[in-house]
Each structure stands twice: as structure tokens, then as C-alpha cells.
PDB file of C-alpha atoms in Angstrom:
ATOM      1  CA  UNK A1241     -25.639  -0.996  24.005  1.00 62.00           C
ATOM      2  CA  UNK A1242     -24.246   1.458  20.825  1.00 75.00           C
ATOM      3  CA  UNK A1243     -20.985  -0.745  21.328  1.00 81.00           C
ATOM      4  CA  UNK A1244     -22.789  -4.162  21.302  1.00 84.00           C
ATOM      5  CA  UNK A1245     -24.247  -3.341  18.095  1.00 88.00           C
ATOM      6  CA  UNK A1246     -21.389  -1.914  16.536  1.00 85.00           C
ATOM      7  CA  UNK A1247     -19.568  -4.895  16.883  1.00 88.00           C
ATOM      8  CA  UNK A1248     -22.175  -7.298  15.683  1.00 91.00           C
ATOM      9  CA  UNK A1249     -22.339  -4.727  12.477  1.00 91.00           C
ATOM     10  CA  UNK A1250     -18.478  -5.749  12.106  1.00 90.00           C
ATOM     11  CA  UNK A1251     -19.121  -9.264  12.377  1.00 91.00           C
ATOM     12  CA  UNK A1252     -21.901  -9.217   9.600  1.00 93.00           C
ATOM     13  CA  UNK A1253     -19.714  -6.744   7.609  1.00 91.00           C
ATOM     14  CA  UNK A1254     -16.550  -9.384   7.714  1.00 88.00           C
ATOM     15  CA  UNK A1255     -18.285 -12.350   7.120  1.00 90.00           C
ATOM     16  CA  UNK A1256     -20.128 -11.212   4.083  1.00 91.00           C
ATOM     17  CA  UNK A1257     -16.907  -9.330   2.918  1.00 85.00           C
ATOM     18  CA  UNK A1258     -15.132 -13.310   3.172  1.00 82.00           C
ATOM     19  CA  UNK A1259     -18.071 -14.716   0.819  1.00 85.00           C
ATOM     20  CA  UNK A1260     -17.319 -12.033  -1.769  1.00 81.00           C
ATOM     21  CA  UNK A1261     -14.581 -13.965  -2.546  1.00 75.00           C
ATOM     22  CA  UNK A1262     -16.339 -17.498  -3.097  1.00 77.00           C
ATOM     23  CA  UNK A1263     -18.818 -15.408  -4.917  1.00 81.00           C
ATOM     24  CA  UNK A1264     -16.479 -13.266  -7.045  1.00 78.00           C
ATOM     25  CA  UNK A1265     -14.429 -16.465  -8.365  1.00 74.00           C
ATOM     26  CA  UNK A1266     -17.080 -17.470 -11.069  1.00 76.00           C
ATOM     27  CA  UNK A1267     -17.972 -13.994 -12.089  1.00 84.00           C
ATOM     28  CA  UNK A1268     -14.577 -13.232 -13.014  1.00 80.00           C
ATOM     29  CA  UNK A1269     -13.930 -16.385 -15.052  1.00 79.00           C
ATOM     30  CA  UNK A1270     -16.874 -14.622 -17.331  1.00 86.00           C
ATOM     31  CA  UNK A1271     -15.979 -11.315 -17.200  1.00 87.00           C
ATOM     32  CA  UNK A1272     -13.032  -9.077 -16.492  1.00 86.00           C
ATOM     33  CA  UNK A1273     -12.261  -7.773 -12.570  1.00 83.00           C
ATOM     34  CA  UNK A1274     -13.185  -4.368 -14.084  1.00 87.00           C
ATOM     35  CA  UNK A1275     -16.368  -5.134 -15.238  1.00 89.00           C
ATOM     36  CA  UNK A1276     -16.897  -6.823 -11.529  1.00 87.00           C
ATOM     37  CA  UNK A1277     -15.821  -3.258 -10.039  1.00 90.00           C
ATOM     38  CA  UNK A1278     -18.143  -1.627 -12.146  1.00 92.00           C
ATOM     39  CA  UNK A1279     -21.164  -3.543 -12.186  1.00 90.00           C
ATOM     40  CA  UNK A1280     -21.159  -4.185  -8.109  1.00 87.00           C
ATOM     41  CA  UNK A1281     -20.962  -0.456  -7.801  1.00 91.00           C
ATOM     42  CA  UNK A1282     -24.186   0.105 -10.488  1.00 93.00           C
ATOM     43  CA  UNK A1283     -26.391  -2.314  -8.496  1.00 91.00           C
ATOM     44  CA  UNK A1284     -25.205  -1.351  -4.779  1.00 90.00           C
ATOM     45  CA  UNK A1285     -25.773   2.561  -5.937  1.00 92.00           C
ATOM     46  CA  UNK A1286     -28.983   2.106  -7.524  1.00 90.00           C
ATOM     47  CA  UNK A1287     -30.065  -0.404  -4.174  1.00 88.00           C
ATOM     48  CA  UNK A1288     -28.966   2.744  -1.734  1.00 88.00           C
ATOM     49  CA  UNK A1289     -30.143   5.262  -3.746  1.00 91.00           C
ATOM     50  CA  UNK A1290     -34.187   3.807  -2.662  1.00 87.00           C
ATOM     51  CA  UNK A1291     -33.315   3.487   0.632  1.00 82.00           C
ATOM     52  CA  UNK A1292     -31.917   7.022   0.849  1.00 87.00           C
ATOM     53  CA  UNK A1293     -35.004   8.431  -0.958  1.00 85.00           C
ATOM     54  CA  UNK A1294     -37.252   7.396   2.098  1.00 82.00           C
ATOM     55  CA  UNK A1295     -34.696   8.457   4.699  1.00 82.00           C
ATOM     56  CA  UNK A1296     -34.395  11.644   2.945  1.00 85.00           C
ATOM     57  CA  UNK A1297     -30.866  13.031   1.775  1.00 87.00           C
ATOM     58  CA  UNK A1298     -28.460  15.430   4.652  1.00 88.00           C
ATOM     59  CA  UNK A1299     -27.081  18.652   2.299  1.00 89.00           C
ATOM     60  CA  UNK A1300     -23.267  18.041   2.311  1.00 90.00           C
ATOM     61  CA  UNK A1301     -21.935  20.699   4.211  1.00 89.00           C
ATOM     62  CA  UNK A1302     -19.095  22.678   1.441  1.00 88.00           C
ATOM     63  CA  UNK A1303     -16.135  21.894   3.747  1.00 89.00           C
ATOM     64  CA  UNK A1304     -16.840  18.309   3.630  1.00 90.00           C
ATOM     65  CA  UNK A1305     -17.482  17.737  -0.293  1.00 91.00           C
ATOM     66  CA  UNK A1306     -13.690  17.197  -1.024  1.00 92.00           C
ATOM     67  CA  UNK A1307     -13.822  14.031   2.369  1.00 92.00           C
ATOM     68  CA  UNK A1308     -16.584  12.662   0.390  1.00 93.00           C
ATOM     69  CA  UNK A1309     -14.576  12.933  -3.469  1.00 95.00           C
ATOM     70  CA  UNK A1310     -11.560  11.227  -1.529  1.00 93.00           C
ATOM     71  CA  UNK A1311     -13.689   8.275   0.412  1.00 93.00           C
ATOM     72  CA  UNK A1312     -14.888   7.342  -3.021  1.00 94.00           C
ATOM     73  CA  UNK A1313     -12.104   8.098  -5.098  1.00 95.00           C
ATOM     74  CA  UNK A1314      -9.246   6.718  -3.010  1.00 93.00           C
ATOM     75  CA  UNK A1315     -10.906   4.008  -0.968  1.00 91.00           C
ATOM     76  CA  UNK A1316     -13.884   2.862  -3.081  1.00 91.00           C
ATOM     77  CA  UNK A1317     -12.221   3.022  -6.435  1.00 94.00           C
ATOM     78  CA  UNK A1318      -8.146   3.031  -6.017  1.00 93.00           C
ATOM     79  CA  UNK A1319      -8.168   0.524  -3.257  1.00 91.00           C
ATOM     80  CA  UNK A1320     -10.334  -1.804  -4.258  1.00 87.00           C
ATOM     81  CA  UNK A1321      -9.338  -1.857  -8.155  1.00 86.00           C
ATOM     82  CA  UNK A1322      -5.571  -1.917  -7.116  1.00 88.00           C
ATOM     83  CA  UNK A1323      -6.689  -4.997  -4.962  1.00 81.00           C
ATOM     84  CA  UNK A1324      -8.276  -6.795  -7.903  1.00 75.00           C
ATOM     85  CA  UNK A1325      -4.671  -5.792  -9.943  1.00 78.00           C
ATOM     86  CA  UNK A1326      -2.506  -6.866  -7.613  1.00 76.00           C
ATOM     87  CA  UNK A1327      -4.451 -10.162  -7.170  1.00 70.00           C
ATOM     88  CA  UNK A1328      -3.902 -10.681 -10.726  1.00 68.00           C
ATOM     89  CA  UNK A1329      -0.711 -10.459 -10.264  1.00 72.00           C
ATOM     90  CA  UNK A1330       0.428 -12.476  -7.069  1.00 69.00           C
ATOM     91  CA  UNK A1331      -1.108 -15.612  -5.308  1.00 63.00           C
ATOM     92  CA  UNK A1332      -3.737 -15.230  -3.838  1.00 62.00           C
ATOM     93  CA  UNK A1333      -2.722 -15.790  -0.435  1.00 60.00           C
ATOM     94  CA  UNK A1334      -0.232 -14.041  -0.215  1.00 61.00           C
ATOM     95  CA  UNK A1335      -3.044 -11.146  -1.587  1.00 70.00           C
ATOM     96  CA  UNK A1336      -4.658 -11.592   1.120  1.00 70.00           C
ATOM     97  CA  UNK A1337      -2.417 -11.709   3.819  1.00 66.00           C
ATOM     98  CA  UNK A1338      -1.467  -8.410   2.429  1.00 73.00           C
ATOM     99  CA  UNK A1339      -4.475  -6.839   2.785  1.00 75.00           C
ATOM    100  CA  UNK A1340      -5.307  -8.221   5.960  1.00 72.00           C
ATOM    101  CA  UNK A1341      -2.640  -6.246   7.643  1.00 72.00           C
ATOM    102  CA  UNK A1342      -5.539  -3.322   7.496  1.00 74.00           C
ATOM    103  CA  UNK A1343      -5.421  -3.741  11.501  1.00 70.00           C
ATOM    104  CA  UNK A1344      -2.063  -2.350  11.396  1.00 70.00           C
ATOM    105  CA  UNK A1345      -1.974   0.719   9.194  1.00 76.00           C
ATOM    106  CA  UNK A1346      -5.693   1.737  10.177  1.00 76.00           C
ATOM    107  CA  UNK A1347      -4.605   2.304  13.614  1.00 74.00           C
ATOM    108  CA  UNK A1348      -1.723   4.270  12.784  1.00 75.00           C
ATOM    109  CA  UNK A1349      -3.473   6.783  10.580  1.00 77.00           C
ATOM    110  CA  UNK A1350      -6.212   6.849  13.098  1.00 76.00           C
ATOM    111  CA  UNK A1351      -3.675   7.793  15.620  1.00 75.00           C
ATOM    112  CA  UNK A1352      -2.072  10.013  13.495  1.00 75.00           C
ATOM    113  CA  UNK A1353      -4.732  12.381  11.809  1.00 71.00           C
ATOM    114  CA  UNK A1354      -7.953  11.027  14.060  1.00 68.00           C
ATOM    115  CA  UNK A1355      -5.789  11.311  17.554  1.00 73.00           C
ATOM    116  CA  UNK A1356      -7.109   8.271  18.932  1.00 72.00           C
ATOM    117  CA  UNK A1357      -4.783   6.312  21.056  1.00 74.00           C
ATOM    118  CA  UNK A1358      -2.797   3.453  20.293  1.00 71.00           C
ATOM    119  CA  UNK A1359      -3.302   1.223  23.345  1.00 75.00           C
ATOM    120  CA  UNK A1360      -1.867  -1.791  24.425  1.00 78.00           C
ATOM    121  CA  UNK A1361      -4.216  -3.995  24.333  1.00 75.00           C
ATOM    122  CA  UNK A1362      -4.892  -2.751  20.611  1.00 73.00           C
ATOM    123  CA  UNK A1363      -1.331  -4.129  20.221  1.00 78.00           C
ATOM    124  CA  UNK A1364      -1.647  -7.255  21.308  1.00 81.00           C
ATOM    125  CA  UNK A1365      -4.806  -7.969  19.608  1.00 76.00           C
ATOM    126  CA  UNK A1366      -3.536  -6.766  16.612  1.00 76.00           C
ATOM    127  CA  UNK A1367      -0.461  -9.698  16.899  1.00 81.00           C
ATOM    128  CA  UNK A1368      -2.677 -12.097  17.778  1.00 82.00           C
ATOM    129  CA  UNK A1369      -5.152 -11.700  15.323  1.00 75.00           C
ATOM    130  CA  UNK A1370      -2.501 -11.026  12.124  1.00 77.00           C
ATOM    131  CA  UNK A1371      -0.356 -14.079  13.210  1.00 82.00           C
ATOM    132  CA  UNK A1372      -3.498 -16.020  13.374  1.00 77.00           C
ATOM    133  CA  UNK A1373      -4.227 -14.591   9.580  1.00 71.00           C
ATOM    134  CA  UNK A1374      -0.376 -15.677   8.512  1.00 74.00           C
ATOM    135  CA  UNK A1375      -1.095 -19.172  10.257  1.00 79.00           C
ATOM    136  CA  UNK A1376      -4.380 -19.990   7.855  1.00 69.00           C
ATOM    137  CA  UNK A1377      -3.106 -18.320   4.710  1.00 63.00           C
ATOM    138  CA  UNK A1378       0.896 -18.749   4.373  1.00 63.00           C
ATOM    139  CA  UNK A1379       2.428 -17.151   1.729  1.00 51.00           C
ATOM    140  CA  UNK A1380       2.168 -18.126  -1.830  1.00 45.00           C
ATOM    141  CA  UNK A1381       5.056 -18.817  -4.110  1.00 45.00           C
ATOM    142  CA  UNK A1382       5.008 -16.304  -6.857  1.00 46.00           C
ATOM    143  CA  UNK A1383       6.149 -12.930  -5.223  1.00 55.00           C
ATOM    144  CA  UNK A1384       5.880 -10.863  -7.902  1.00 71.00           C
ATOM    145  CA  UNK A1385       7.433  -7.783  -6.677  1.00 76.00           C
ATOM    146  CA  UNK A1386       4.964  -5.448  -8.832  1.00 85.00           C
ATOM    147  CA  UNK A1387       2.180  -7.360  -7.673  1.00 79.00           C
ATOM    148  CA  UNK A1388       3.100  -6.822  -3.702  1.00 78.00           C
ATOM    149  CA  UNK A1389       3.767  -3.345  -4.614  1.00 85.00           C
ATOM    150  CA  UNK A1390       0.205  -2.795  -6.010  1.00 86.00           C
ATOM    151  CA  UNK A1391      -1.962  -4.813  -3.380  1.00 83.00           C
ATOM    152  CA  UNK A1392       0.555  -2.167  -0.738  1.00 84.00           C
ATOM    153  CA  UNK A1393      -1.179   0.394  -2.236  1.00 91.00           C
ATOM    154  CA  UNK A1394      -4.368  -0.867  -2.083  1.00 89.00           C
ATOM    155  CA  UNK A1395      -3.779  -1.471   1.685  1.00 86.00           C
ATOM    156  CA  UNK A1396      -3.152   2.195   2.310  1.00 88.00           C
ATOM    157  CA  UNK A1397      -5.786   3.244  -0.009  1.00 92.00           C
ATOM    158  CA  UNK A1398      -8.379   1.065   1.771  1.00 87.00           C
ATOM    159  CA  UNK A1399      -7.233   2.240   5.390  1.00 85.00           C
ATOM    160  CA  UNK A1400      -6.849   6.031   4.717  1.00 86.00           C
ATOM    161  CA  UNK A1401     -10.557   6.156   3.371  1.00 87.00           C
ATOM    162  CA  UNK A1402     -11.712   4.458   6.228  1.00 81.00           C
ATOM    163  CA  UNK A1403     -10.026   7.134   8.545  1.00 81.00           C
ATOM    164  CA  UNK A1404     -11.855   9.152   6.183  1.00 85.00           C
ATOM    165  CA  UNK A1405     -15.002   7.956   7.091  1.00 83.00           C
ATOM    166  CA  UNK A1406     -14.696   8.346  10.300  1.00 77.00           C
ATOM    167  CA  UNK A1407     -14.146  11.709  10.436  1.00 79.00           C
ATOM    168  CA  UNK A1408     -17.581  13.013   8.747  1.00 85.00           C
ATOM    169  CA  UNK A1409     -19.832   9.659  10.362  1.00 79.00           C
ATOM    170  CA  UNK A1410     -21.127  11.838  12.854  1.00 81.00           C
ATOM    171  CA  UNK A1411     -22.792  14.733  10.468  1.00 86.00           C
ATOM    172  CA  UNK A1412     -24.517  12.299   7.880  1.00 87.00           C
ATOM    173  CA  UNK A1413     -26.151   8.736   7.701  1.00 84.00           C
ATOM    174  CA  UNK A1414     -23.772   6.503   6.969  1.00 81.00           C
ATOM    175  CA  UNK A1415     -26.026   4.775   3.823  1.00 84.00           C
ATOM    176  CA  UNK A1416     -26.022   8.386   2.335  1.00 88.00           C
ATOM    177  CA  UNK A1417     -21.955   8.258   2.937  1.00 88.00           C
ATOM    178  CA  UNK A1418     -21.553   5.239   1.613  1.00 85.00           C
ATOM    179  CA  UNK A1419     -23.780   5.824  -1.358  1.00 91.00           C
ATOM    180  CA  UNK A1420     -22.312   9.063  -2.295  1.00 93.00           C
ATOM    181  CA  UNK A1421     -18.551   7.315  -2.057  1.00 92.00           C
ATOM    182  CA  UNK A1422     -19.703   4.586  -4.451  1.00 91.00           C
ATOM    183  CA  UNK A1423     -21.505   6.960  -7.361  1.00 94.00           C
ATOM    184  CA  UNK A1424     -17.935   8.618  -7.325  1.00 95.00           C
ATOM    185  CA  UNK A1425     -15.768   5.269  -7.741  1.00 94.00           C
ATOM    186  CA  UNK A1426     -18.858   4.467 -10.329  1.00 94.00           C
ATOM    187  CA  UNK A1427     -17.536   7.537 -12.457  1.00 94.00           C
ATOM    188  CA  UNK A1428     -13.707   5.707 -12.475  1.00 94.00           C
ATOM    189  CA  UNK A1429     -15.187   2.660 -12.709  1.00 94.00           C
ATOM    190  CA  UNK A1430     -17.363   1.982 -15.753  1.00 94.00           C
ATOM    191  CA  UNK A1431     -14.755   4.215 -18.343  1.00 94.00           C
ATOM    192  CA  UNK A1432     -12.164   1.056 -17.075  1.00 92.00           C
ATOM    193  CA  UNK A1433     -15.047  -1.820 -17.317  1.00 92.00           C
ATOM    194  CA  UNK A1434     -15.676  -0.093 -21.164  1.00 93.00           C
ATOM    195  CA  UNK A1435     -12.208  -0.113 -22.163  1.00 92.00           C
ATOM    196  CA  UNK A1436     -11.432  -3.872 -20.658  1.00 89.00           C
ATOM    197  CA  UNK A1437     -14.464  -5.216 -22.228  1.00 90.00           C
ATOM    198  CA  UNK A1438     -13.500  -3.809 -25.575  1.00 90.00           C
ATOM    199  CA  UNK A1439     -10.467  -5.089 -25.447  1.00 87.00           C
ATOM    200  CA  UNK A1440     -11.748  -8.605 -24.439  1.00 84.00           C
ATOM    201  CA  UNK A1441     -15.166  -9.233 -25.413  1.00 84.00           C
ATOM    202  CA  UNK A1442     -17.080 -11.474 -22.958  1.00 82.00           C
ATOM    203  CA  UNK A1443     -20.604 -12.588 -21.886  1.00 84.00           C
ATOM    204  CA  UNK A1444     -22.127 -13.136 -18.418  1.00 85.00           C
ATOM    205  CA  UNK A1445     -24.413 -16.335 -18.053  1.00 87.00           C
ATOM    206  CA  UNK A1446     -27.602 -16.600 -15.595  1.00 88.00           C
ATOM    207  CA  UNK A1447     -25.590 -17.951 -12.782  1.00 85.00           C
ATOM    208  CA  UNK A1448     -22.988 -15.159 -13.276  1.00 86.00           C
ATOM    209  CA  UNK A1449     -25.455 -12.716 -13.430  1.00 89.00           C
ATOM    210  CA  UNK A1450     -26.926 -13.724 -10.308  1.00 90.00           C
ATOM    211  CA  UNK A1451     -23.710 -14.145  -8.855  1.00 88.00           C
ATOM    212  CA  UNK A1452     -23.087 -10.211  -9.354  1.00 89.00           C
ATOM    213  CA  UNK A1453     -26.385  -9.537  -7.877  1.00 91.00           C
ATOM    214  CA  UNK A1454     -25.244 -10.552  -4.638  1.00 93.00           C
ATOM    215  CA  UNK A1455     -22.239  -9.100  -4.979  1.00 89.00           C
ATOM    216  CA  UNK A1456     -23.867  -5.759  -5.672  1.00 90.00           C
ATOM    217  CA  UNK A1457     -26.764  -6.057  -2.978  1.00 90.00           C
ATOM    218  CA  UNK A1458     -25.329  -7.787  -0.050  1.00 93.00           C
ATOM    219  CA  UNK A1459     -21.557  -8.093  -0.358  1.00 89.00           C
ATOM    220  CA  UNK A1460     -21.325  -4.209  -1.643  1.00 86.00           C
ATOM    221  CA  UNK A1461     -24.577  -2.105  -0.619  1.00 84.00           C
ATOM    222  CA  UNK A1462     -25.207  -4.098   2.343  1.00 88.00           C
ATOM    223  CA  UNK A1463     -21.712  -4.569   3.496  1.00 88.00           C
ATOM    224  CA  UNK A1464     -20.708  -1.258   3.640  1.00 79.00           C
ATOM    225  CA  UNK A1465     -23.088  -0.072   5.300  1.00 81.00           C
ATOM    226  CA  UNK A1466     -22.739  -2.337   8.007  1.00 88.00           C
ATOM    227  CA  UNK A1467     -18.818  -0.960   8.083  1.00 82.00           C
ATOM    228  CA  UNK A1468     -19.889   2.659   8.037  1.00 76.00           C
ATOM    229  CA  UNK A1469     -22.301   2.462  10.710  1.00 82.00           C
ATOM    230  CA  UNK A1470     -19.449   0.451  12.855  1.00 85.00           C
ATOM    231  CA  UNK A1471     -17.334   3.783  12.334  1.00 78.00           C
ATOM    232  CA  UNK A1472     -19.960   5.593  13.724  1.00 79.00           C
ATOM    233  CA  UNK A1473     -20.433   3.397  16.740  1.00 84.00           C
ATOM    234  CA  UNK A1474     -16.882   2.609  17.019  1.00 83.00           C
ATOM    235  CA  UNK A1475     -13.498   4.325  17.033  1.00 80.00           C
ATOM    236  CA  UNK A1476     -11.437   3.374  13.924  1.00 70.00           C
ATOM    237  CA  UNK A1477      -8.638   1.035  15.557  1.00 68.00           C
ATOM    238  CA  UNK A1478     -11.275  -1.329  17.393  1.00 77.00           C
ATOM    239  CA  UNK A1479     -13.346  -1.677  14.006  1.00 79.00           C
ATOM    240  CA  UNK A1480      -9.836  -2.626  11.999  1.00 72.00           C
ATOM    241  CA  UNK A1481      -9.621  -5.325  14.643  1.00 75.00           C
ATOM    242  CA  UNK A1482     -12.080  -7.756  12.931  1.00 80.00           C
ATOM    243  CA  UNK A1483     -10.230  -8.009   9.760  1.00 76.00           C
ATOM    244  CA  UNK A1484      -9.374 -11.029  10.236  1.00 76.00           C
ATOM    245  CA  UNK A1485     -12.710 -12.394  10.652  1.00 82.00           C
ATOM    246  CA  UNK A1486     -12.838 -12.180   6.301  1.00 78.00           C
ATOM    247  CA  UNK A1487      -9.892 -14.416   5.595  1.00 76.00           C
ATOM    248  CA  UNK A1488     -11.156 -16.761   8.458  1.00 78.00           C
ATOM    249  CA  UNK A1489     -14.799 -16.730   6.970  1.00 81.00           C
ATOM    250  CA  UNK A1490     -12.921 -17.309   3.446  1.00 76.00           C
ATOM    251  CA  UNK A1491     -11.296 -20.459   4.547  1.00 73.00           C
ATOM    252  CA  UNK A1492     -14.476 -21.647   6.128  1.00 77.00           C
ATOM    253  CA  UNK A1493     -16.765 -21.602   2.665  1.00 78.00           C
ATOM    254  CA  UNK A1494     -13.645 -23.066   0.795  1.00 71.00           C
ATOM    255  CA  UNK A1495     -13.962 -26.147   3.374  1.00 73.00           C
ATOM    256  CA  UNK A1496     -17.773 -26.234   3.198  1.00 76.00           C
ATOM    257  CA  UNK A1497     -18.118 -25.464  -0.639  1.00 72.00           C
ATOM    258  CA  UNK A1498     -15.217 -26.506  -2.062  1.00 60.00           C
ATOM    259  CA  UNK A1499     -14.583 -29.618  -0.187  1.00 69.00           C
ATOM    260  CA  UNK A1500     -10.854 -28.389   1.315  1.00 62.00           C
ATOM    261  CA  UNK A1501     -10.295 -30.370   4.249  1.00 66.00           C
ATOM    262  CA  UNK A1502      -9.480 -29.003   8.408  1.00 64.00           C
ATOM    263  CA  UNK A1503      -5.844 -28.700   8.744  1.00 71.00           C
ATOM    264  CA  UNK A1504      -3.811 -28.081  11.880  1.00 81.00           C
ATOM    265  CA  UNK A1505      -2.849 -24.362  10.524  1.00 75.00           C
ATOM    266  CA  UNK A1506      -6.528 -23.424  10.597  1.00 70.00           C
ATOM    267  CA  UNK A1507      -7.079 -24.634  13.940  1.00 75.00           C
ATOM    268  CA  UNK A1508      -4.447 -23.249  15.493  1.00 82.00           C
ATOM    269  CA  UNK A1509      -5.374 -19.420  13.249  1.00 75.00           C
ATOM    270  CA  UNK A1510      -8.841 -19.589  14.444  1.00 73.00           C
ATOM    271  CA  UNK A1511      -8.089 -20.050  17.997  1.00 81.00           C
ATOM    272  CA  UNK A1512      -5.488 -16.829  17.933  1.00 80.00           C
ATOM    273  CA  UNK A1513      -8.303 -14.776  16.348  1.00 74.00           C
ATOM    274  CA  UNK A1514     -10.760 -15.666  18.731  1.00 73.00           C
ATOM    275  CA  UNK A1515      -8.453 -14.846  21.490  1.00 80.00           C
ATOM    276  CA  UNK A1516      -7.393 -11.698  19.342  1.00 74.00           C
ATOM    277  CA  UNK A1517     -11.257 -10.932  19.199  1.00 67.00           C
ATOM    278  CA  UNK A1518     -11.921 -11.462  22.925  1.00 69.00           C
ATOM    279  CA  UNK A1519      -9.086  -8.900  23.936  1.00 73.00           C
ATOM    280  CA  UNK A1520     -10.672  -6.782  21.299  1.00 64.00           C
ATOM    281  CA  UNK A1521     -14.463  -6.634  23.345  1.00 59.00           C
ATOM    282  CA  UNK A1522     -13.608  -7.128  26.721  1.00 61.00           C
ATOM    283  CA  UNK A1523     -13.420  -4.535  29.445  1.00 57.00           C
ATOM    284  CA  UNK A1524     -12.873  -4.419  32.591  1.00 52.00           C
ATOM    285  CA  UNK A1525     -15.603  -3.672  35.327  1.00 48.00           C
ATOM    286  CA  UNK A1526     -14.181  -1.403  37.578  1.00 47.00           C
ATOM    287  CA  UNK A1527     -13.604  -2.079  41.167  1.00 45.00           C
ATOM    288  CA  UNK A1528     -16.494  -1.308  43.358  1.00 43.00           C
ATOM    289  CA  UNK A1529     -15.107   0.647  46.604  1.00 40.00           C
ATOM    290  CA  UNK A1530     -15.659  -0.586  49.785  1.00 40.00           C
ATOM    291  CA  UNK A1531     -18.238   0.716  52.531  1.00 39.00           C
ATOM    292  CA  UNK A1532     -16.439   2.555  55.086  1.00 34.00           C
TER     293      UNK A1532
END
């Protein structure tokens, strides 16, 4: 039953991580990616923060302060700022392509410092589900070498924190995890958001504002949550398996909001994900033995 619920937690998680996107594209023609960062982080902290207060808050046990510093500081803050850079900087499909290929570095640091195995059906879902990625998205046509560079470190970023999670899920509640990692990134966060406002002054209209309230609440707070509690439920390499699921949602809104039409690519994507997603779930029943 844990398992059935962890993987309807990554389905929510994905899905609302692919309307960040539709929802992040007019707050950033008001205000700078920085300023995004920051105030997502402000309203998905203070959110957690009041549902922590009536759970009550776990003491973080001394050996596991500096997991906690580098959850925040390398995944919360250095991957997802380098993500927002490097998007800047390259197409955005070929962005996200790039960072889809979580599936594929996650399990190898899992394996590596978490010792879980590398199976191969893992490895097979993993090919079906990034080719069907590559299929939807293509590549883009300005390969800015600095930009690929910078969204490569955002991948790594991203995946090592999530292997960090994983390895202190089991002591605390994953809300009080995921609010402690964001306060941190908060701390890198706003000094950048300062300095890039400065620089560029700006202002943020009613529908922006709103806009960054559900970026804050659901597509932040809520979201990672969701994720958290998955690596709780669920060993690292089966939860990088629904990657995917974000560029896929992605395309969907831009088809049902922004009026892009079907194409073949997207059929053809969305059928090798939901095969890759099927080999992700299934299991075999074993055999029963036979009365003697």
C-alpha cells in the first residue's frame, strides 16, 4: 500500500513541477529569475513553517545538520538557480532535455553512495522513458556551450541533493526536511534577488503576483513535499523514473493553453513514457507452488 502511494505522490509531484513552467513564463517577463527563486522560497517557507508548528518540529540530530546545509544549499539553491541561468542561456528545449536526464545520474549516485542496485529493468525504463523525453522536446538550435555547461551542473546539483534526501527521510518528516532545505537556499537566495533587482528595477502586477503565489504554495511547498515523502516511500532510482512525466505534463498545458497543436513526435513520446512508466510499477507475482 506504502508503494501505491508513493507513486501517486510522484505523479502529483511531476505534474505540478510541469505547470511551474506555464506558470513561471509571465512572472519572469515582470521580474528577474532571481527574484522568482527568492520569492517562491519566502512563501513556500512561511506556508511549511504553519504546518510544521502543529506537527511539532524533530531536534536535528548534530551528525545530520551538515545533510540538511547541503540539501538546501546544493539542491534547493545551486541547482535550481543554475537551472534558471542556464535557461537563460540556451533554448529552452534543449534546457529541458538536459535536465530531464535526472533518471540517469540519480540512479548512479544512488548506487554509488546509497548502495541500491542498478537493475535491469531500471535500465530499460530509464531508455524508454528519456528517448520518449528527446522525441517531444528535440533539441533547440542555440547550443551555447556555457549554457549546457551550467544547466550540467544544475543536473548534478539537483540529483546529488535528492540522494541526499534520501539518506536522512527516515529520522524526520519530510515537510520539516523540506522546510529546513528551503530557509537555507532562502539565505542565498534573497542577497541575489536584492542585487538583480537593483540592478534592474521592476514591478510585479496582480496577475504576476498571483502567479508567484502558486508558484510558492503548490508548485514549491506543496511539490516538494510530495517528492520528499516519495523518497521516503520509495528507493531513489524508482522515484527518478517519473521525470519524465514534467516535460510530458509541460507539452500538454502548452497544447491546452497555448493553443500548440498534437504532433506525431508527442504521440509517439507519450506512448514510450507510458510504457517506460509501466516497467517502472509492475512486478511480478510470484509463482504459486504446486500441491504435492
Amino acid at each position: 500500500m506504502s508503494k501505491a502511494i508513493g507513486y501517486i505522490y510522484l505523479v502529483l509531484t511531476f505534474i505540478i513541477w510541469g505547470s511551474l513552467y506555464v506558470a513561471a513564463k509571465s512572472v519572469m517577463a515582470e521580474i528577474p529569475a532571481t527574484a522568482v527563486l527568492a520569492s517562491r522560497y519566502i512563501i513556500a517557507v512561511g506556508a511549511l513553517y504553519f504546518v510544521m508548528r502543529r506537527r511539532g518540529f524533530k531536534k536535528v540530530k548534530k551528525e545530520h545538520r551538515k545533510m540538511f546545509f547541503l540539501v538546501g544549499f546544493v539542491g534547493y539553491f545551486c541547482g535550481i538557480a543554475f537551472q534558471l541561468m542556464g535557461t537563460n542561456l540556451i533554448d529552452a528545449s534543449l534546457s529541458s532535455l538536459i535536465n530531464s536526464l535526472n533518471p540517469i545520474v540519480i540512479p548512479i549516485i544512488a548506487a554509488i553512495f546509497l548502495n541500491e542496485r542498478l537493475t535491469v529493468k531500471t535500465c530499460v525504463s530509464i531508455a524508454l522513458s528519456v528517448a520518449g523525453v528527446y522525441i517531444i522536446l528535440g533539441v533547440g538550435g542555440n547550443a551555447n556551450v556555457i549554457g549546457i555547461i551550467v544547466n550540467i551542473f544544475s543536473l548534478l546539483f539537483w540529483s546529488a541533493s535528492c540522494c541526499m534526501v534520501r539518506s536522512i527521510s527516515k529520522d524526520y518528516d519530510p515537510i520539516q526536511i523540506t522546510l529546513y532545505a528551503m530557509a537555507i537556499a532562502v539565505c542565498f537566495a534573497v542577497p541575489t534577488a536584492v542585487y538583480s533587482i537593483a540592478k534592474s528595477p521592476c514591478t510585479l502586477s496582480v496577475s504576476g503576483f498571483m502567479s508567484l503565489l502558486y508558484i510558492g504554495l503548490i508548485c514549491t511547498a506543496l511539490s516538494h513535499v510530495l517528492w520528499n515523502k516519495s523518497l521516503k516511500l520509495l528507493p531513489a532510482t524508482t522515484c527518478s523514473l517519473f521525470y519524465p512525466i514534467q516535460p510530458l505534463t509541460s507539452a500538454v498545458l502548452a497544447i491546452l493553453v497555448l493553443g500548440e497543436k498534437l504532433t506525431i513526435s508527442f504521440i509517439i513520446g507519450a506512448i514510450l513514457i507510458g510504457i517506460g512508466m509501466i516497467v517502472t510499477v509492475y512486478e511480478r507475482k510470484p509463482k504459486k507452488e504446486c500441491a504435492n
